[in-house]
Tab-separated table of C-alpha atoms in Angstrom:
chain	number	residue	atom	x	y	z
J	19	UNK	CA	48.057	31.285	11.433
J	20	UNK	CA	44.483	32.106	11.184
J	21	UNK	CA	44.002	31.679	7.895
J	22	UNK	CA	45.621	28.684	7.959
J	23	UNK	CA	43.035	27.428	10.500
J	24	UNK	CA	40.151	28.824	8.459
J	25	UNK	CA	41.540	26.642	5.644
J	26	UNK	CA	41.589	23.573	7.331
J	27	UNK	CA	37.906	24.213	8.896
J	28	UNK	CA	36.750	24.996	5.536
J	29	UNK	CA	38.482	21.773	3.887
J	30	UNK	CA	36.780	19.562	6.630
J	31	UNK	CA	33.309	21.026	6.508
J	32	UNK	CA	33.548	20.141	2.709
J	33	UNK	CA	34.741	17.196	3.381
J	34	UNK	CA	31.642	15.982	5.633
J	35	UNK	CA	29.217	17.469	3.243
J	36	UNK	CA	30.579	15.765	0.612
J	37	UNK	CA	30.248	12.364	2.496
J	38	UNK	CA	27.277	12.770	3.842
J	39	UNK	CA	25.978	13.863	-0.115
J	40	UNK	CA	27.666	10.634	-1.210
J	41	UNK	CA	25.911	8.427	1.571
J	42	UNK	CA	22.476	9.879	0.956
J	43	UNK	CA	22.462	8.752	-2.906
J	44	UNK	CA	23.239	5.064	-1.969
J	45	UNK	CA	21.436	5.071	1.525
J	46	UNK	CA	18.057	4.944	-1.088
J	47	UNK	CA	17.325	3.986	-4.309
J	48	UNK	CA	14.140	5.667	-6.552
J	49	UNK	CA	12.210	3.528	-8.282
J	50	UNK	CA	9.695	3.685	-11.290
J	51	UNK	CA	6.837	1.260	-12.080
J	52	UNK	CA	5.533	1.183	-15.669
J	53	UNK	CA	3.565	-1.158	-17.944
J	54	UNK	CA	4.722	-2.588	-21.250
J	55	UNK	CA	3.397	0.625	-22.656
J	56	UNK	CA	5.590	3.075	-20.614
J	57	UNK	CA	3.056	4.612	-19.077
J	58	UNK	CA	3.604	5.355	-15.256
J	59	UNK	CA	1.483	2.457	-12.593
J	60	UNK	CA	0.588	4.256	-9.577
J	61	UNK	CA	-0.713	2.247	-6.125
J	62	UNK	CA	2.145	-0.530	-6.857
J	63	UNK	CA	3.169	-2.003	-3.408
J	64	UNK	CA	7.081	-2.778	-3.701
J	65	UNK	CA	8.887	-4.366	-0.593
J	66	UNK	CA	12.195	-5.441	-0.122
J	67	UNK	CA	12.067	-9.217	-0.180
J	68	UNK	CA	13.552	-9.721	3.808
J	69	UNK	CA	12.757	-13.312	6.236
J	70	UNK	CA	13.214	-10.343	8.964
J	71	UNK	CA	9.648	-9.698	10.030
J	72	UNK	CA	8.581	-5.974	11.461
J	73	UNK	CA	9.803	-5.672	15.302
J	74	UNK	CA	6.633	-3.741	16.326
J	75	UNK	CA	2.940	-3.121	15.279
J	76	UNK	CA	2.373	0.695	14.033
J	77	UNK	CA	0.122	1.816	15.966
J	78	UNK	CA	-1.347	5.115	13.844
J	79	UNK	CA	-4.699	4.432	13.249
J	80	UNK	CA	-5.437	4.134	9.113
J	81	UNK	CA	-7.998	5.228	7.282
J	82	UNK	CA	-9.654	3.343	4.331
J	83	UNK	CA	-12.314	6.390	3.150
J	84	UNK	CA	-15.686	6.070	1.380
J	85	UNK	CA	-16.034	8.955	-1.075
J	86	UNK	CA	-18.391	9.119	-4.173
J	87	UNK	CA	-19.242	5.720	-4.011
J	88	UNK	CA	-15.460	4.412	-4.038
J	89	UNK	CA	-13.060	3.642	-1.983
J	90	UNK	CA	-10.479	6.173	-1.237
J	91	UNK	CA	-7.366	5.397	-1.256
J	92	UNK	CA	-7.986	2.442	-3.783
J	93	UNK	CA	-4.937	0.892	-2.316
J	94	UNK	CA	-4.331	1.362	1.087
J	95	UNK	CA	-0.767	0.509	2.906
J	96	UNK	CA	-0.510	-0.550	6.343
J	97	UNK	CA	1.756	-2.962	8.404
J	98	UNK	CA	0.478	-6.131	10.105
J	99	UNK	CA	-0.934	-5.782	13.174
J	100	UNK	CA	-2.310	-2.207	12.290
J	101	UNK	CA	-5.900	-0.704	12.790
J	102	UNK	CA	-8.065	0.315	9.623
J	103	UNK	CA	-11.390	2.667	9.990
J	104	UNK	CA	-14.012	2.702	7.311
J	105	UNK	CA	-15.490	6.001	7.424
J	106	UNK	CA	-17.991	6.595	5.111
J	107	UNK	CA	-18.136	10.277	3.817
J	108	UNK	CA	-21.150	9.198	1.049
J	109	UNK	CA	-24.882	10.789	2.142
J	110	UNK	CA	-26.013	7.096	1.231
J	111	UNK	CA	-25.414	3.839	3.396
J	112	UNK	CA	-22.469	1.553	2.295
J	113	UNK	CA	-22.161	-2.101	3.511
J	114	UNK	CA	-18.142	-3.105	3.765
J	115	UNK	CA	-17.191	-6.133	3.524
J	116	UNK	CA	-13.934	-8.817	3.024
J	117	UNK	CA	-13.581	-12.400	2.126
J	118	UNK	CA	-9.861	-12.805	1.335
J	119	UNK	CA	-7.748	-15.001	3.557
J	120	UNK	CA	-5.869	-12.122	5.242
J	121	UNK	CA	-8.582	-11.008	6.974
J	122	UNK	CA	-13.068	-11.856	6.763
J	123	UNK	CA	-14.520	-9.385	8.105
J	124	UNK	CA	-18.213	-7.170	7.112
J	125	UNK	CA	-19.697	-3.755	8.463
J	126	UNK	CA	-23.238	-4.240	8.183
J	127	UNK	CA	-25.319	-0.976	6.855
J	128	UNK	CA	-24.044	2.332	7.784
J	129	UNK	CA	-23.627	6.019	7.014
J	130	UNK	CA	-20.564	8.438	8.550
J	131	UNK	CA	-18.113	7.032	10.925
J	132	UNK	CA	-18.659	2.658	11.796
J	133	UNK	CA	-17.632	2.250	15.794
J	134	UNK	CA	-15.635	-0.807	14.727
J	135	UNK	CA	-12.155	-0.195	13.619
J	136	UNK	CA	-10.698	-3.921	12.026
J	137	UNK	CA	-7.177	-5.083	12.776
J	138	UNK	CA	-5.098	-6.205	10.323
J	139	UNK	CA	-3.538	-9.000	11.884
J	140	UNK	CA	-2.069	-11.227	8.773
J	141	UNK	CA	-0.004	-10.113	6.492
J	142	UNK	CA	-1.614	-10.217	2.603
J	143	UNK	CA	-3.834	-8.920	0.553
J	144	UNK	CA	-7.298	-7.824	1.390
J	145	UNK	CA	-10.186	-7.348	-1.016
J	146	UNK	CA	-12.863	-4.909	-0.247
J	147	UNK	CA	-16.290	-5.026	-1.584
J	148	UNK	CA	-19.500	-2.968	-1.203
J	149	UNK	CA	-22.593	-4.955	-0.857
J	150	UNK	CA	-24.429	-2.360	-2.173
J	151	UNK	CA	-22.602	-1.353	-4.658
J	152	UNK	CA	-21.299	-3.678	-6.630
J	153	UNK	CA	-18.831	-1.237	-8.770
J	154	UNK	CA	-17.051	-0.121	-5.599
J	155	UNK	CA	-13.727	-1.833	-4.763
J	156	UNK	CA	-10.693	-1.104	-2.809
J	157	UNK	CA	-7.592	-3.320	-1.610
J	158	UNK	CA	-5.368	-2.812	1.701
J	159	UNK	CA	-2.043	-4.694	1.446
J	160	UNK	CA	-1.043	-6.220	5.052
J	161	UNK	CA	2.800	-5.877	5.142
J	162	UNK	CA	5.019	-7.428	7.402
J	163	UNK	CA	8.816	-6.491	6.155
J	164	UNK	CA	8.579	-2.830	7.680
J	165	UNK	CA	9.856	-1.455	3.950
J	166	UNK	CA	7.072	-1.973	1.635
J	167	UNK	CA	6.361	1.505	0.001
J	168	UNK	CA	3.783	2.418	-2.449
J	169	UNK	CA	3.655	4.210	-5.739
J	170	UNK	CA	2.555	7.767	-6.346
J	171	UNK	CA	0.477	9.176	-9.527
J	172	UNK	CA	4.007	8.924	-11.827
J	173	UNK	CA	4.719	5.572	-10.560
J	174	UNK	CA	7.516	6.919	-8.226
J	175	UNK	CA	8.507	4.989	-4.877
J	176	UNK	CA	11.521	5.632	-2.557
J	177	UNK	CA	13.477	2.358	-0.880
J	178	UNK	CA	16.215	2.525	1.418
J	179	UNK	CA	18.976	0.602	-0.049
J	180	UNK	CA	20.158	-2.779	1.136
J	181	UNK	CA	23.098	-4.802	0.195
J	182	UNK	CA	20.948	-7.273	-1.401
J	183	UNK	CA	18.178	-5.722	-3.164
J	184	UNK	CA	15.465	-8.415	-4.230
J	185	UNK	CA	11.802	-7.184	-4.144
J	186	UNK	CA	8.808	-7.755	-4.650
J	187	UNK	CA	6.260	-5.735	-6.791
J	188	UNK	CA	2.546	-6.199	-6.130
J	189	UNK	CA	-0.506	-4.419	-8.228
J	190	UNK	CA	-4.174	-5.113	-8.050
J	191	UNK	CA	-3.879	-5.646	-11.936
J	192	UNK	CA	-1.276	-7.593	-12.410
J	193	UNK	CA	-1.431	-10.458	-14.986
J	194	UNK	CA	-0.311	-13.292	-13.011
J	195	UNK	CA	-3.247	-13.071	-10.633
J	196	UNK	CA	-3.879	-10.245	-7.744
J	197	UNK	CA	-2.390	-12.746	-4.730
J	198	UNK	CA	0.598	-13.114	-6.815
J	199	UNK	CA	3.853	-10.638	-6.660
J	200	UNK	CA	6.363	-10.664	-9.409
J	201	UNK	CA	10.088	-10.403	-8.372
J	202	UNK	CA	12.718	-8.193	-9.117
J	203	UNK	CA	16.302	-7.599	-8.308
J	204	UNK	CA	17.752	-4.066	-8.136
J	205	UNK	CA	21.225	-2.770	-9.568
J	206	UNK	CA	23.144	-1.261	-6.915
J	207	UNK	CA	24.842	2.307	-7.146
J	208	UNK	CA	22.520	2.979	-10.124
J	209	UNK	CA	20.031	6.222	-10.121
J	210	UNK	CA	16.965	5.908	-11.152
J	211	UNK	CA	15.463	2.478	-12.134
J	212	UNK	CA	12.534	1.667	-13.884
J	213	UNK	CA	10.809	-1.707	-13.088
J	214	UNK	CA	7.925	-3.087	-15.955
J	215	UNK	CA	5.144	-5.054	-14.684
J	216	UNK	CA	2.750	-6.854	-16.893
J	217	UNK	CA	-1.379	-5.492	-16.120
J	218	UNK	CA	-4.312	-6.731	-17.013
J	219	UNK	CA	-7.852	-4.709	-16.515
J	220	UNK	CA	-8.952	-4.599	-12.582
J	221	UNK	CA	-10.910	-7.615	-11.802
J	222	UNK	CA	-14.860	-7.112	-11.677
J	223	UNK	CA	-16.074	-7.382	-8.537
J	224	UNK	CA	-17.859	-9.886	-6.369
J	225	UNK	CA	-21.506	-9.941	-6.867
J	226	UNK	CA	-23.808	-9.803	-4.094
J	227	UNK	CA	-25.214	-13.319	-4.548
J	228	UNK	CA	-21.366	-14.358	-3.588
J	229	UNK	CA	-21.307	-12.434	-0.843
J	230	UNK	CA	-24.711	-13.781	0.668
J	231	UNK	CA	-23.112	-17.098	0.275
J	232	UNK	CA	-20.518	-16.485	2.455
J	233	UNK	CA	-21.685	-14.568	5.119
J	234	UNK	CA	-25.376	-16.274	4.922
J	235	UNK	CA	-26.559	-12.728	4.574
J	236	UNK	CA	-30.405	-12.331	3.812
J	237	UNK	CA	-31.182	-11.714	0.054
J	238	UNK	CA	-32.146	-8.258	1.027
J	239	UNK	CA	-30.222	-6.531	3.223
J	240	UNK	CA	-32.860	-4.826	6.066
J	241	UNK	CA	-32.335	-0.783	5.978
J	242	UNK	CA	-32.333	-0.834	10.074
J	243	UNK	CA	-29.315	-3.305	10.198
J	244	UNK	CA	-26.175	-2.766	11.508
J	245	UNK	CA	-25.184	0.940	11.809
J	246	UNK	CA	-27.019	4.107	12.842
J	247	UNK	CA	-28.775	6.006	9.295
C-alpha cells in the first residue's frame, strides 16, 4: 500500500516539474542581436510591438552616470514617466544637455550630484550632449510598452513570450536613422534566435555652436553658472 502511494507521489511531482520545465521555455524567448558581420550588438533596445501602453509609472529613480568624460551607461533604459539623475563622478564640470523631441531639457555647469532629477515624460528617444565636451554622448530610450529590454555585452536579451511576437529593434547606430526602429517578427517555440540589424558608425555629435542656438546660451559658458564647483 505504501509503496504504492510513494509511486503515485513520485509520478505527480514529476509530472509538475516537468510542466512547469515545459512552460518556462515558451513563457520567454532569448534573443541575439548581431550585425551583418556576426559580431554580437550590445545596448540594442528590443520591445514587443503592443497598442497596450504601461499601466503605471516606475517609480525607481535611474541613473544616467558621468564617468571619464562619458556617459555611463551609453544607453540607458527607463519607462515613461520615470525619473533620470545626472550625477557627475568626473573632478571637472560637465554641462548636460537634450534637444530631441522626447524631452529639452539642460543642466547648466556642475560637478558631483545636480539637485534636479528630469522626468521622462514622452516616450522616445533622447539624445544627450555635453556642452563641454563635445566627444561625450549618451542616449536614454523612453519606453512605454512595459517589455522593452536591452542588450548585454554578447548581444543577449530575454522577452517574455507572447502569442504574437512582432518587435521592434532600436540601436543608436542603426542605418536607417537613430529615431527609426526596424521590425521584426519572432518564430514561436524556437530556442534561441538571432536577429541582424544593419549599423552604421555612431553619429558625431552636436557642436556647441548648435547648442547655443537652441538654448540662446552665451558663446562662453560663465564658470559660476548653474551648479555648485
Amino acid at each position: 500500500m505504501f509503496n504504492i502511494f510513494f509511486r503515485r507521489v513520485f509520478q505527480v511531482t514529476l509530472f509538475v516539474y516537468v510542466c512547469i520545465v515545459s512552460w518556462a521555455s515558451v513563457a520567454s524567448v532569448q534573443i541575439q542581436v548581431v550585425d551583418f558581420a556576426g559580431e554580437p550588438v550590445s545596448d540594442a533596445i528590443i520591445a514587443i510591438d503592443s497598442k497596450s501602453q504601461q499601466s503605471a509609472v516606475n517609480n525607481t529613480l535611474a541613473v544616467m552616470d558621468q564617468v571619464d568624460m562619458t556617459f555611463q551607461p551609453h544607453v540607458l533604459l527607463v519607462q515613461k514617466g520615470q525619473a533620470v539623475a545626472f550625477p557627475n563622478n568626473d573632478n571637472i564640470r560637465h554641462h548636460v544637455y537634450s534637444f530631441s523631441k522626447a524631452k529639452t531639457f539642460e543642466l547648466k555647469l556642475f560637478r558631483g550630484l545636480h539637485s534636479e532629477q528630469i522626468v521622462m515624460e514622452q516616450a522616445g528617444i533622447v539624445e544627450l550632449g555635453c556642452n563641454i565636451h563635445d566627444n561625450m554622448l549618451g542616449f536614454i530610450y523612453v519606453d512605454d510598452t512595459n517589455t522593452a529590454v536591452k542588450t548585454n555585452a554578447q548581444g543577449m536579451a530575454v522577452l517574455p513570450s507572447r502569442s504574437q511576437m512582432q518587435v521592434n529593434i532600436w540601436h543608436p547606430a542603426l542605418a536607417i536613422g537613430i529615431d527609426k526602429r526596424e521590425e521584426r517578427v519572432l518564430e514561436q517555440g524556437k530556442g534561441l534566435q538571432v536577429i541582424k540589424i544593419n549599423l552604421n558608425p555612431p553619429a558625431a555629435p552636436e557642436t556647441k555652436r548648435s547648442f547655443k542656438r537652441r538654448f540662446n546660451a552665451p558663446s562662453s559658458p560663465s564658470a559660476g553658472s548653474g551648479g555648485g564647483s
